[in-house]
Amino acid sequence: MKLYDMKDAPNPRRVRVFLAEKGIKLDTVQIDIMGGENLQEDYLAVNPRGVLPTLQLDNGSIIDEAAAICRYFEDTHPAPPLFGDTPQSKAAVESWIRQIETDAFTPAADVLRNTNPVFENRSVPGTSDTPQVPALAERGVQRIQGFYARLDQHLATSSYVAHNCFTAADITAMCAIDFAEFVGVEVPAELVRLAEWRTRVSARPSAAA
Ligand SMILES: N[C@@H](CCC(=O)N[C@@H](CS)C(=O)NCC(=O)O)C(=O)O
């Protein structure tokens, strides 16, 4: 089994942090997205979408999408539970992961991919051949700011993102926010709950994975 990974990319990081929390070690293959290695024949033979991360099982089949890969390992290595352990907590983790992907990850990707010349005609991840739309970068900044405010408000009633304990939703949010800062959208100083939560989850050894 091996994980197709890129050390500096935020979605592969979600999987690495999750694996570190579970104490799972995997062989990895590094793919250079900036250099377009994910769009070359060799990688497309593994994952025709040309996106990362991808998990390849020993039987040759593949699983992509960071959340789906993490779910696979939640089933194979149930302890500690990172997708909730009751119907309600499982639903809360699912809800937050979807919100974070839609309202933070995609907008941060929109900022990067619609401004950086490396992504000219690559404004959508993978094999899409799509031109840049600068207005999407502006919209992305606004959406990320809205997400920051909403998560800060939510953290008034919960010490972690979903259901008051550390889960894959915290991992997803930490990776999304680090990515958003990388593209230039800082967490405003007045969002103190968000800053405190972020310091706490970023101090976990898994965050360095
Ligand atoms: N929803 C996907 C997003 C995958 C994605 O966009 N990955 C980026 C790296 S963070 C990628 O593969 N980019 C390829 C490219 O830029 O062409 C997931 O959760 O895995």
XYZ file of N, CA, C and O and ligand atoms in Angstrom:
856
model
N 0.845 -1.197 0.000
C 0.000 0.000 0.000
C 0.882 1.249 0.000
O 1.887 1.281 0.680
N 0.501 2.264 -0.788
C 1.296 3.495 -0.751
C 0.413 4.723 -0.969
O -0.645 4.640 -1.604
N 0.931 5.820 -0.436
C 0.216 7.089 -0.529
C 0.958 8.001 -1.487
O 2.144 8.302 -1.300
N 0.259 8.448 -2.533
C 0.808 9.463 -3.426
C 0.561 10.812 -2.762
O -0.580 11.159 -2.433
N 1.640 11.546 -2.585
C 1.662 12.651 -1.624
C 2.457 13.807 -2.238
O 3.244 13.611 -3.157
N 2.227 15.017 -1.710
C 3.183 16.099 -1.959
C 3.333 16.840 -0.646
O 2.341 17.318 -0.078
N 4.560 16.933 -0.185
C 4.827 17.415 1.173
C 4.218 18.796 1.443
O 3.710 19.043 2.530
N 4.247 19.711 0.465
C 3.769 21.076 0.723
C 2.292 21.289 0.381
O 1.803 22.415 0.482
N 1.594 20.265 -0.055
C 0.211 20.470 -0.509
C -0.780 20.198 0.638
O -0.610 19.246 1.398
N -1.810 21.034 0.756
C -2.676 20.964 1.936
C -3.580 19.728 2.023
O -3.830 19.237 3.130
N -4.098 19.217 0.892
C -4.982 18.044 1.008
C -4.211 16.768 1.357
O -4.656 16.019 2.241
N -3.054 16.500 0.742
C -2.247 15.379 1.223
C -1.878 15.522 2.706
O -1.812 14.539 3.443
N -1.648 16.754 3.155
C -1.310 16.956 4.587
C -2.425 16.456 5.501
O -2.166 15.914 6.572
N -3.673 16.654 5.096
C -4.802 16.165 5.923
C -4.627 14.684 6.215
O -4.864 14.215 7.332
N -4.238 13.932 5.182
C -4.081 12.483 5.357
C -2.871 12.183 6.238
O -2.937 11.339 7.135
N -1.779 12.894 6.020
C -0.570 12.619 6.829
C -0.827 12.891 8.307
O -0.398 12.132 9.173
N -1.522 13.992 8.604
C -1.812 14.312 10.016
C -2.724 13.235 10.608
O -2.508 12.756 11.728
N -3.720 12.826 9.850
C -4.654 11.781 10.306
C -3.885 10.487 10.603
O -4.081 9.863 11.650
N -3.011 10.094 9.690
C -2.229 8.861 9.888
C -1.353 8.983 11.129
O -1.204 8.019 11.897
N -0.776 10.167 11.335
C 0.079 10.362 12.525
C -0.750 10.217 13.802
O -0.293 9.620 14.782
N -1.970 10.736 13.804
C -2.839 10.599 14.983
C -3.172 9.132 15.253
O -3.337 8.718 16.394
N -3.277 8.351 14.181
C -3.603 6.925 14.325
C -2.350 6.078 14.563
O -2.457 4.872 14.807
N -1.165 6.679 14.408
C 0.075 5.905 14.549
C 0.322 4.955 13.383
O 0.962 3.919 13.534
N -0.177 5.315 12.197
C -0.007 4.470 11.002
C 1.144 5.004 10.153
O 1.204 6.216 9.878
N 2.041 4.115 9.761
C 3.137 4.521 8.867
C 2.911 3.909 7.479
O 2.570 2.734 7.381
N 3.104 4.703 6.459
C 2.867 4.249 5.076
C 4.038 4.656 4.201
O 4.656 5.698 4.431
N 4.293 3.870 3.166
C 5.231 4.325 2.140
C 4.559 5.454 1.355
O 3.349 5.380 1.081
N 5.346 6.467 1.001
C 4.784 7.555 0.201
C 5.584 7.722 -1.085
O 6.769 7.409 -1.137
N 4.890 8.226 -2.100
C 5.540 8.605 -3.364
C 5.284 10.095 -3.520
O 4.125 10.531 -3.521
N 6.347 10.892 -3.612
C 6.187 12.342 -3.732
C 5.970 12.731 -5.200
O 6.713 12.292 -6.087
N 4.928 13.531 -5.425
C 4.591 13.994 -6.779
C 4.666 15.527 -6.774
O 4.082 16.174 -5.896
N 5.346 16.101 -7.749
C 5.560 17.553 -7.797
C 4.414 18.225 -8.580
O 4.435 18.274 -9.816
N 3.444 18.758 -7.836
C 2.287 19.392 -8.495
C 2.709 20.663 -9.225
O 2.293 20.909 -10.369
N 3.542 21.499 -8.582
C 3.938 22.776 -9.212
C 4.635 22.515 -10.559
O 4.434 23.250 -11.521
N 5.423 21.447 -10.605
C 6.121 21.109 -11.847
C 5.249 20.324 -12.823
O 5.711 19.936 -13.900
N 3.997 20.039 -12.442
C 3.066 19.360 -13.347
C 3.233 17.848 -13.429
O 2.655 17.198 -14.317
N 3.958 17.257 -12.445
C 4.166 15.800 -12.500
C 2.843 15.034 -12.356
O 2.695 13.927 -12.887
N 1.881 15.662 -11.673
C 0.568 15.013 -11.488
C -0.228 14.929 -12.790
O -1.245 14.231 -12.848
N 0.230 15.667 -13.817
C -0.496 15.658 -15.094
C 0.234 14.827 -16.149
O -0.165 14.807 -17.311
N 1.329 14.185 -15.727
C 2.086 13.336 -16.653
C 1.492 11.928 -16.686
O 0.822 11.492 -15.739
N 1.817 11.252 -17.764
C 1.260 9.913 -18.035
C 1.399 8.939 -16.850
O 0.468 8.225 -16.513
N 2.576 8.953 -16.222
C 2.826 7.969 -15.159
C 1.832 8.125 -14.012
O 1.277 7.156 -13.512
N 1.601 9.403 -13.587
C 0.676 9.591 -12.468
C -0.775 9.422 -12.917
O -1.600 8.860 -12.187
N -1.100 9.845 -14.138
C -2.480 9.686 -14.626
C -2.859 8.210 -14.768
O -4.034 7.856 -14.688
N -1.842 7.365 -14.932
C -2.126 5.918 -14.971
C -2.565 5.433 -13.587
O -3.305 4.457 -13.465
N -2.127 6.136 -12.550
C -2.543 5.792 -11.180
C -3.898 6.433 -10.888
O -4.835 5.783 -10.429
N -3.979 7.753 -11.124
C -5.214 8.491 -10.849
C -5.534 9.383 -12.050
O -4.929 10.440 -12.226
N -6.485 8.980 -12.879
C -6.785 9.730 -14.112
C -7.277 11.157 -13.851
O -7.264 11.984 -14.769
N -7.695 11.477 -12.621
C -8.109 12.859 -12.319
C -6.898 13.770 -12.143
O -7.037 14.998 -12.163
N -5.741 13.179 -11.869
C -4.531 13.984 -11.703
C -4.484 14.765 -10.400
O -3.796 15.783 -10.321
N -5.214 14.312 -9.390
C -5.209 15.029 -8.110
C -4.537 14.191 -7.029
O -4.408 12.971 -7.150
N -4.149 14.896 -5.974
C -3.517 14.272 -4.814
C -4.295 14.659 -3.552
O -4.835 15.763 -3.506
N -4.348 13.870 -2.535
C -3.669 12.595 -2.355
C -4.407 11.439 -3.038
O -5.611 11.530 -3.293
N -3.657 10.352 -3.277
C -4.243 9.091 -3.726
C -3.623 7.965 -2.909
O -2.400 7.919 -2.747
N -4.481 7.082 -2.430
C -4.011 5.877 -1.746
C -4.131 4.714 -2.720
O -5.195 4.511 -3.321
N -3.024 3.972 -2.876
C -3.088 2.763 -3.710
C -2.989 1.552 -2.798
O -2.020 1.405 -2.033
N -4.005 0.705 -2.855
C -4.038 -0.492 -2.013
C -3.143 -1.574 -2.613
O -2.764 -1.504 -3.784
N -2.865 -2.605 -1.798
C -1.989 -3.682 -2.274
C -2.596 -4.423 -3.465
O -1.871 -4.995 -4.279
N -3.927 -4.402 -3.591
C -4.551 -5.076 -4.736
C -4.584 -4.185 -5.984
O -5.180 -4.542 -6.992
N -3.958 -2.993 -5.894
C -3.843 -2.103 -7.052
C -4.949 -1.070 -7.132
O -4.803 -0.082 -7.856
N -6.069 -1.259 -6.428
C -7.140 -0.264 -6.558
C -6.769 1.017 -5.827
O -5.922 1.022 -4.918
N -7.394 2.092 -6.225
C -7.056 3.382 -5.634
C -8.252 4.006 -4.926
O -9.413 3.752 -5.270
N -7.924 4.832 -3.929
C -8.916 5.664 -3.239
C -8.366 7.079 -3.297
O -7.217 7.310 -2.908
N -9.172 8.018 -3.825
C -8.757 9.415 -3.724
C -9.776 10.185 -2.896
O -10.683 9.587 -2.314
N -9.556 11.500 -2.755
C -10.279 12.380 -1.840
C -9.761 12.142 -0.408
O -9.885 11.029 0.144
N -9.198 13.204 0.157
C -8.572 13.099 1.481
C -9.524 12.498 2.518
O -9.143 11.607 3.298
N -10.774 12.963 2.537
C -11.707 12.473 3.554
C -11.989 10.982 3.381
O -12.111 10.238 4.365
N -12.075 10.540 2.125
C -12.361 9.122 1.874
C -11.178 8.249 2.290
O -11.361 7.156 2.851
N -9.967 8.732 2.043
C -8.780 7.971 2.462
C -8.757 7.868 3.991
O -8.512 6.794 4.561
N -9.047 8.977 4.655
C -9.069 8.948 6.130
C -10.157 7.995 6.635
O -9.943 7.243 7.588
N -11.294 8.004 6.004
C -12.379 7.090 6.403
C -11.943 5.634 6.270
O -12.287 4.786 7.091
N -11.213 5.328 5.222
C -10.710 3.959 5.037
C -9.891 3.552 6.262
O -10.098 2.478 6.843
N -8.987 4.433 6.692
C -8.139 4.081 7.840
C -8.903 4.138 9.160
O -8.531 3.474 10.122
N -9.981 4.910 9.215
C -10.826 4.898 10.426
C -11.414 3.497 10.616
O -11.500 2.987 11.732
N -11.765 2.845 9.504
C -12.336 1.495 9.591
C -11.260 0.442 9.857
O -11.483 -0.501 10.603
N -10.091 0.599 9.234
C -9.054 -0.423 9.437
C -8.351 -0.249 10.784
O -7.825 -1.208 11.333
N -8.333 0.977 11.315
C -7.667 1.266 12.602
C -8.618 2.131 13.437
O -8.455 3.358 13.496
N -9.607 1.524 14.081
C -10.666 2.325 14.723
C -10.209 3.195 15.909
O -10.896 4.165 16.239
N -9.078 2.862 16.530
C -8.666 3.650 17.702
C -7.467 4.542 17.356
O -6.536 4.087 16.692
N -7.501 5.796 17.840
C -8.604 6.492 18.472
C -9.640 6.900 17.416
O -9.262 7.176 16.275
N -10.917 6.963 17.797
C -11.920 7.375 16.800
C -11.725 8.839 16.422
O -11.623 9.693 17.297
N -11.654 9.105 15.127
C -11.451 10.495 14.668
C -12.604 10.974 13.783
O -12.559 12.084 13.264
N -13.612 10.114 13.618
C -14.809 10.530 12.859
C -16.041 10.474 13.755
O -17.145 10.284 13.274
N -15.849 10.636 15.071
C -16.972 10.576 15.993
C -17.240 9.149 16.443
O -16.780 8.186 15.811
N -17.975 9.008 17.559
C -18.255 7.661 18.072
C -19.720 7.481 18.485
O -20.059 6.505 19.150
N -20.566 8.412 18.102
C -22.010 8.281 18.305
C -22.680 8.776 17.026
O -22.032 9.501 16.239
N -23.940 8.434 16.807
C -24.595 8.950 15.586
C -24.504 10.467 15.478
O -24.214 11.017 14.400
N -24.683 11.162 16.597
C -24.674 12.630 16.530
C -23.267 13.177 16.264
O -23.089 14.087 15.443
N -22.276 12.605 16.948
C -20.920 13.140 16.737
C -20.416 12.790 15.333
O -19.714 13.581 14.698
N -20.793 11.613 14.832
C -20.387 11.264 13.465
C -20.992 12.250 12.459
O -20.326 12.680 11.509
N -22.248 12.591 12.665
C -22.908 13.546 11.761
C -22.257 14.923 11.864
O -22.086 15.619 10.853
N -21.867 15.316 13.084
C -21.235 16.639 13.262
C -19.887 16.690 12.541
O -19.564 17.683 11.876
N -19.101 15.625 12.651
C -17.794 15.596 11.968
C -18.003 15.692 10.461
O -17.354 16.481 9.764
N -18.944 14.909 9.959
C -19.240 14.920 8.508
C -19.663 16.315 8.056
O -19.197 16.826 7.031
N -20.556 16.924 8.826
C -21.054 18.248 8.461
C -19.913 19.254 8.401
O -19.786 20.018 7.430
N -19.050 19.240 9.418
C -17.969 20.226 9.444
C -16.955 19.984 8.330
O -16.468 20.928 7.702
N -16.628 18.728 8.069
C -15.654 18.477 6.992
C -16.198 19.024 5.671
O -15.482 19.683 4.902
N -17.472 18.794 5.418
C -18.048 19.309 4.161
C -18.035 20.830 4.133
O -17.736 21.450 3.108
N -18.382 21.446 5.257
C -18.369 22.915 5.314
C -16.958 23.460 5.073
O -16.765 24.434 4.340
N -15.974 22.837 5.713
C -14.593 23.334 5.607
C -14.086 23.166 4.181
O -13.422 24.054 3.630
N -14.407 22.041 3.563
C -13.958 21.840 2.178
C -14.569 22.903 1.263
O -13.900 23.475 0.403
N -15.878 23.144 1.466
C -16.583 24.077 0.571
C -16.235 25.532 0.866
O -16.017 26.322 -0.058
N -16.172 25.882 2.148
C -16.110 27.300 2.533
C -14.700 27.792 2.855
O -14.505 28.990 3.072
N -13.733 26.871 2.951
C -12.357 27.310 3.230
C -11.365 26.727 2.217
O -10.597 27.468 1.608
N -11.394 25.405 2.025
C -10.412 24.812 1.102
C -10.608 25.318 -0.326
O -9.649 25.756 -0.982
N -11.842 25.236 -0.832
C -12.069 25.647 -2.228
C -11.777 27.129 -2.433
O -11.074 27.493 -3.388
N -12.243 28.015 -1.541
C -11.896 29.429 -1.720
C -10.390 29.688 -1.651
O -9.871 30.513 -2.413
N -9.662 28.991 -0.758
C -8.207 29.205 -0.683
C -7.551 28.743 -1.993
O -6.651 29.401 -2.525
N -8.032 27.608 -2.511
C -7.507 27.141 -3.800
C -7.844 28.151 -4.898
O -7.021 28.416 -5.784
N -9.042 28.740 -4.831
C -9.423 29.754 -5.831
C -8.461 30.945 -5.796
O -8.087 31.486 -6.848
N -8.063 31.367 -4.589
C -7.139 32.504 -4.484
C -5.809 32.148 -5.140
O -5.285 32.888 -5.985
N -5.261 30.992 -4.760
C -3.949 30.599 -5.300
C -4.000 30.378 -6.807
O -3.185 30.903 -7.570
N -4.984 29.622 -7.240
C -4.963 29.118 -8.610
C -5.372 30.163 -9.637
O -5.080 30.013 -10.819
N -6.066 31.219 -9.172
C -6.485 32.262 -10.110
C -5.571 33.478 -10.088
O -5.878 34.493 -10.723
N -4.445 33.383 -9.328
C -3.491 34.495 -9.284
C -2.074 34.062 -9.656
O -1.339 34.820 -10.274
N -1.676 32.849 -9.279
C -0.284 32.422 -9.477
C -0.067 31.959 -10.927
O -0.779 31.084 -11.409
N 0.940 32.551 -11.619
C 1.171 32.198 -13.031
C 1.450 30.711 -13.254
O 1.197 30.186 -14.351
N 1.939 30.018 -12.217
C 2.183 28.571 -12.365
C 0.890 27.851 -12.763
O 0.908 26.822 -13.438
N -0.251 28.408 -12.311
C -1.530 27.728 -12.540
C -2.325 28.328 -13.707
O -3.529 28.104 -13.808
N -1.638 29.052 -14.577
C -2.306 29.544 -15.788
C -2.848 28.324 -16.561
O -2.123 27.349 -16.782
N -4.109 28.367 -16.911
C -4.791 27.220 -17.547
C -4.833 25.969 -16.672
O -5.070 24.865 -17.165
N -4.575 26.153 -15.361
C -4.712 25.052 -14.395
C -5.487 25.585 -13.190
O -5.148 25.292 -12.052
N -6.533 26.368 -13.419
C -7.167 27.041 -12.281
C -8.059 26.102 -11.472
O -8.492 26.449 -10.378
N -8.307 24.915 -11.997
C -9.022 23.871 -11.247
C -8.035 22.713 -11.088
O -7.341 22.362 -12.049
N -7.938 22.120 -9.893
C -6.965 21.046 -9.692
C -7.164 19.878 -10.654
O -8.291 19.531 -11.007
N -6.044 19.294 -11.081
C -6.113 18.107 -11.933
C -6.112 18.447 -13.397
O -5.565 19.461 -13.828
N -6.783 17.584 -14.175
C -6.627 17.585 -15.642
C -7.576 18.534 -16.385
O -7.903 18.305 -17.535
N -8.024 19.606 -15.731
C -9.154 20.358 -16.311
C -8.797 21.310 -17.453
O -9.647 21.628 -18.264
N -7.569 21.851 -17.520
C -7.195 22.819 -18.545
C -8.149 24.016 -18.551
O -8.806 24.332 -19.548
N -8.236 24.706 -17.407
C -9.212 25.782 -17.230
C -8.493 27.116 -17.018
O -7.593 27.202 -16.177
N -8.884 28.180 -17.759
C -8.207 29.475 -17.594
C -8.483 30.122 -16.229
O -9.489 29.825 -15.588
N -7.577 31.035 -15.854
C -7.756 31.735 -14.578
C -8.880 32.770 -14.668
O -9.095 33.373 -15.719
N -9.590 32.965 -13.561
C -10.658 33.968 -13.451
C -10.331 34.805 -12.209
O -10.647 34.402 -11.081
N -9.658 35.954 -12.395
C -9.175 36.707 -11.234
C -10.278 37.045 -10.221
O -10.019 37.094 -9.009
N -11.523 37.245 -10.681
C -12.603 37.586 -9.743
C -12.839 36.473 -8.719
O -13.310 36.732 -7.603
N -12.510 35.245 -9.100
C -12.696 34.147 -8.145
C -11.733 34.272 -6.972
O -12.025 33.815 -5.865
N -10.561 34.877 -7.218
C -9.606 35.082 -6.123
C -10.173 36.086 -5.124
O -10.114 35.878 -3.906
N -10.753 37.165 -5.645
C -11.374 38.172 -4.750
C -12.501 37.546 -3.940
O -12.622 37.750 -2.741
N -13.342 36.789 -4.617
C -14.448 36.134 -3.919
C -13.913 35.148 -2.875
O -14.462 35.009 -1.786
N -12.810 34.478 -3.236
C -12.220 33.516 -2.306
C -11.817 34.169 -0.995
O -12.064 33.629 0.087
N -11.211 35.348 -1.079
C -10.785 36.055 0.141
C -12.000 36.340 1.019
O -11.993 36.078 2.232
N -13.065 36.825 0.410
C -14.285 37.136 1.190
C -14.855 35.882 1.840
O -15.291 35.894 2.988
N -14.863 34.787 1.100
C -15.452 33.551 1.641
C -14.620 33.019 2.811
O -15.170 32.523 3.800
N -13.316 33.112 2.686
C -12.458 32.637 3.787
C -12.692 33.508 5.030
O -12.802 32.990 6.151
N -12.795 34.822 4.827
C -13.022 35.698 5.976
C -14.350 35.342 6.667
O -14.439 35.311 7.893
N -15.356 35.043 5.860
C -16.649 34.631 6.429
C -16.533 33.323 7.196
O -17.119 33.154 8.272
N -15.759 32.403 6.668
C -15.559 31.117 7.347
C -14.838 31.322 8.686
O -15.216 30.733 9.703
N -13.790 32.142 8.684
C -13.061 32.412 9.934
C -14.034 32.917 11.015
O -14.009 32.465 12.160
N -14.859 33.885 10.634
C -15.776 34.481 11.616
C -16.759 33.434 12.137
O -17.056 33.375 13.345
N -17.248 32.585 11.243
C -18.235 31.571 11.637
C -17.616 30.529 12.565
O -18.222 30.128 13.566
N -16.400 30.102 12.248
C -15.762 29.099 13.104
C -15.426 29.707 14.471
O -15.599 29.060 15.517
N -14.975 30.949 14.475
C -14.687 31.617 15.761
C -15.942 31.668 16.625
O -15.910 31.371 17.825
N -17.056 31.996 16.021
C -18.342 32.050 16.745
C -18.698 30.668 17.288
O -19.085 30.515 18.454
N -18.533 29.656 16.475
C -18.852 28.283 16.890
C -17.976 27.847 18.067
O -18.434 27.144 18.980
N -16.732 28.284 18.089
C -15.815 27.855 19.147
C -16.148 28.498 20.498
O -15.554 28.153 21.513
N -17.143 29.374 20.505
C -17.642 29.893 21.793
C -18.376 28.796 22.549
O -18.505 28.846 23.779
N -18.869 27.785 21.834
C -19.690 26.749 22.483
C -19.055 25.373 22.410
O -19.634 24.394 22.882
N -17.895 25.246 21.800
C -17.276 23.934 21.618
C -15.764 24.105 21.668
O -15.227 25.037 21.058
N -15.068 23.229 22.401
C -13.617 23.408 22.512
C -12.889 22.877 21.273
O -11.713 23.177 21.066
N -13.579 22.046 20.482
C -13.020 21.578 19.206
C -14.062 21.832 18.124
O -15.194 22.220 18.412
N -13.689 21.558 16.860
C -14.584 21.939 15.759
C -15.897 21.170 15.824
O -16.971 21.741 15.669
N -15.812 19.846 16.067
C -17.052 19.057 16.077
C -17.199 18.346 17.409
O -16.302 17.611 17.833
N -18.277 18.605 18.066
C -18.706 17.786 19.192
C -17.701 17.730 20.352
O -17.527 16.691 21.008
N -16.985 18.813 20.574
C -16.168 18.936 21.795
C -15.030 17.939 21.957
O -14.572 17.727 23.084
N -14.608 17.280 20.888
C -13.377 16.491 21.027
C -12.605 16.540 19.711
O -13.174 16.873 18.653
N -11.310 16.227 19.799
C -10.456 16.331 18.617
C -10.846 15.269 17.593
O -10.911 14.075 17.917
N -11.088 15.690 16.345
C -11.514 14.772 15.280
C -10.885 15.187 13.941
O -10.162 16.194 13.861
N -11.254 14.419 12.925
C -10.819 14.752 11.561
C -11.306 16.139 11.138
O -10.705 16.753 10.235
N -12.347 16.648 11.764
C -12.810 18.007 11.428
C -11.769 19.043 11.857
O -11.550 20.041 11.156
N -11.112 18.821 13.016
C -10.042 19.741 13.440
C -8.861 19.674 12.474
O -8.263 20.702 12.142
N -8.533 18.450 12.051
C -7.412 18.297 11.105
C -7.729 19.049 9.813
O -6.890 19.780 9.274
N -8.951 18.875 9.326
C -9.353 19.529 8.071
C -9.300 21.050 8.222
O -8.786 21.757 7.343
N -9.807 21.544 9.352
C -9.823 23.003 9.560
C -8.406 23.553 9.702
O -8.077 24.603 9.129
N -7.554 22.847 10.461
C -6.170 23.332 10.633
C -5.461 23.415 9.275
O -4.808 24.424 8.961
N -5.596 22.362 8.472
C -4.911 22.361 7.163
C -5.484 23.447 6.250
O -4.741 24.100 5.502
N -6.803 23.649 6.312
C -7.435 24.676 5.467
C -6.969 26.070 5.874
O -6.663 26.915 5.017
N -6.892 26.321 7.181
C -6.522 27.667 7.645
C -5.039 27.941 7.365
O -4.671 29.043 6.938
N -4.184 26.938 7.566
C -2.767 27.126 7.229
C -2.617 27.425 5.728
O -1.810 28.266 5.319
N -3.418 26.743 4.921
C -3.399 26.973 3.466
C -3.901 28.387 3.148
O -3.303 29.124 2.346
N -4.988 28.789 3.798
C -5.547 30.126 3.549
C -4.531 31.206 3.930
O -4.381 32.214 3.216
N -3.809 30.985 5.036
C -2.776 31.972 5.405
C -1.644 31.981 4.384
O -1.114 33.040 4.046
N -1.318 30.792 3.892
C -0.253 30.711 2.876
C -0.624 31.552 1.640
O 0.243 32.165 1.018
N -1.912 31.577 1.301
C -2.313 32.380 0.127
C -2.609 33.832 0.500
O -3.081 34.604 -0.332
N -2.349 34.190 1.761
C -2.384 35.599 2.141
C -3.585 36.049 2.940
O -3.749 37.249 3.172
N -4.453 35.118 3.367
C -5.632 35.534 4.129
C -5.399 35.188 5.604
O -5.635 34.066 6.061
N -4.907 36.189 6.350
C -4.553 35.993 7.763
C -5.803 35.853 8.626
O -6.848 36.441 8.318
N -5.661 35.127 9.738
C -6.745 35.092 10.733
C -6.723 36.435 11.471
O -5.686 36.813 12.036
N -7.854 37.180 11.467
C -7.844 38.490 12.132
C -7.560 38.358 13.634
O -8.041 37.422 14.280
N -6.791 39.294 14.182
C -6.353 39.226 15.581
C -7.539 39.176 16.543
O -7.447 38.582 17.624
N -8.661 39.789 16.158
C -9.799 39.828 17.098
C -10.512 38.482 17.238
O -11.316 38.299 18.157
N -10.214 37.522 16.380
C -10.876 36.206 16.484
C -10.076 35.329 17.459
O -9.387 34.382 17.077
N -10.198 35.669 18.744
C -9.311 35.066 19.754
C -9.622 33.587 19.998
O -8.732 32.798 20.303
N -10.894 33.191 19.859
C -11.219 31.765 20.077
C -10.604 30.917 18.968
O -10.071 29.841 19.209
N -10.686 31.431 17.760
C -10.096 30.708 16.634
C -8.573 30.593 16.823
O -7.986 29.521 16.618
N -7.960 31.685 17.254
C -6.501 31.683 17.456
C -6.114 30.696 18.560
O -5.136 29.942 18.424
N -6.893 30.653 19.638
C -6.565 29.762 20.768
C -6.704 28.302 20.348
O -5.843 27.465 20.615
N -7.820 27.986 19.658
C -8.023 26.613 19.166
C -6.882 26.220 18.223
O -6.335 25.119 18.295
N -6.516 27.153 17.362
C -5.487 26.853 16.360
C -4.139 26.571 17.024
O -3.418 25.647 16.634
N -3.800 27.351 18.035
C -2.545 27.128 18.769
C -2.559 25.729 19.385
O -1.576 24.989 19.333
N -3.709 25.361 19.947
C -3.843 24.068 20.630
C -3.689 22.897 19.641
O -2.948 21.957 19.888
N -4.395 22.935 18.519
C -4.319 21.791 17.593
C -2.967 21.771 16.856
O -2.442 20.701 16.561
N -2.399 22.955 16.642
C -1.112 23.013 15.932
C 0.030 22.519 16.808
O 1.108 22.182 16.294
N -0.182 22.474 18.127
C 0.852 22.001 19.059
C 0.890 20.473 19.131
O 1.828 19.905 19.693
N -0.108 19.812 18.589
C -0.094 18.338 18.594
C 1.049 17.850 17.689
O 1.238 18.403 16.590
N 1.776 16.823 18.108
C 2.893 16.349 17.272
C 2.471 16.014 15.842
O 3.233 16.222 14.888
N 1.225 15.554 15.666
C 0.751 15.174 14.334
C 0.761 16.333 13.339
O 0.847 16.129 12.126
N 0.669 17.572 13.858
C 0.573 18.736 12.968
C 1.817 18.882 12.089
O 1.754 19.490 11.017
N 2.932 18.318 12.554
C 4.172 18.444 11.778
C 4.298 17.368 10.696
O 5.266 17.365 9.938
N 3.316 16.474 10.622
C 3.442 15.339 9.682
C 3.396 15.802 8.237
O 2.781 16.810 7.923
N -11.234 17.323 -2.710
C -9.923 16.779 -2.978
C -9.010 17.922 -3.359
C -7.750 17.405 -4.004
C -6.885 18.546 -4.504
O -7.356 19.589 -4.993
N -5.577 18.330 -4.369
C -4.637 19.262 -4.906
C -3.425 19.326 -3.946
S -3.844 20.044 -2.394
C -4.180 18.759 -6.260
O -4.184 17.565 -6.477
N -3.801 19.620 -7.174
C -3.440 19.185 -8.482
C -3.163 20.315 -9.425
O -2.924 21.414 -8.951
O -3.196 20.093 -10.618
C -9.409 16.024 -1.752
O -9.970 16.244 -0.663
O -8.501 15.208 -1.840
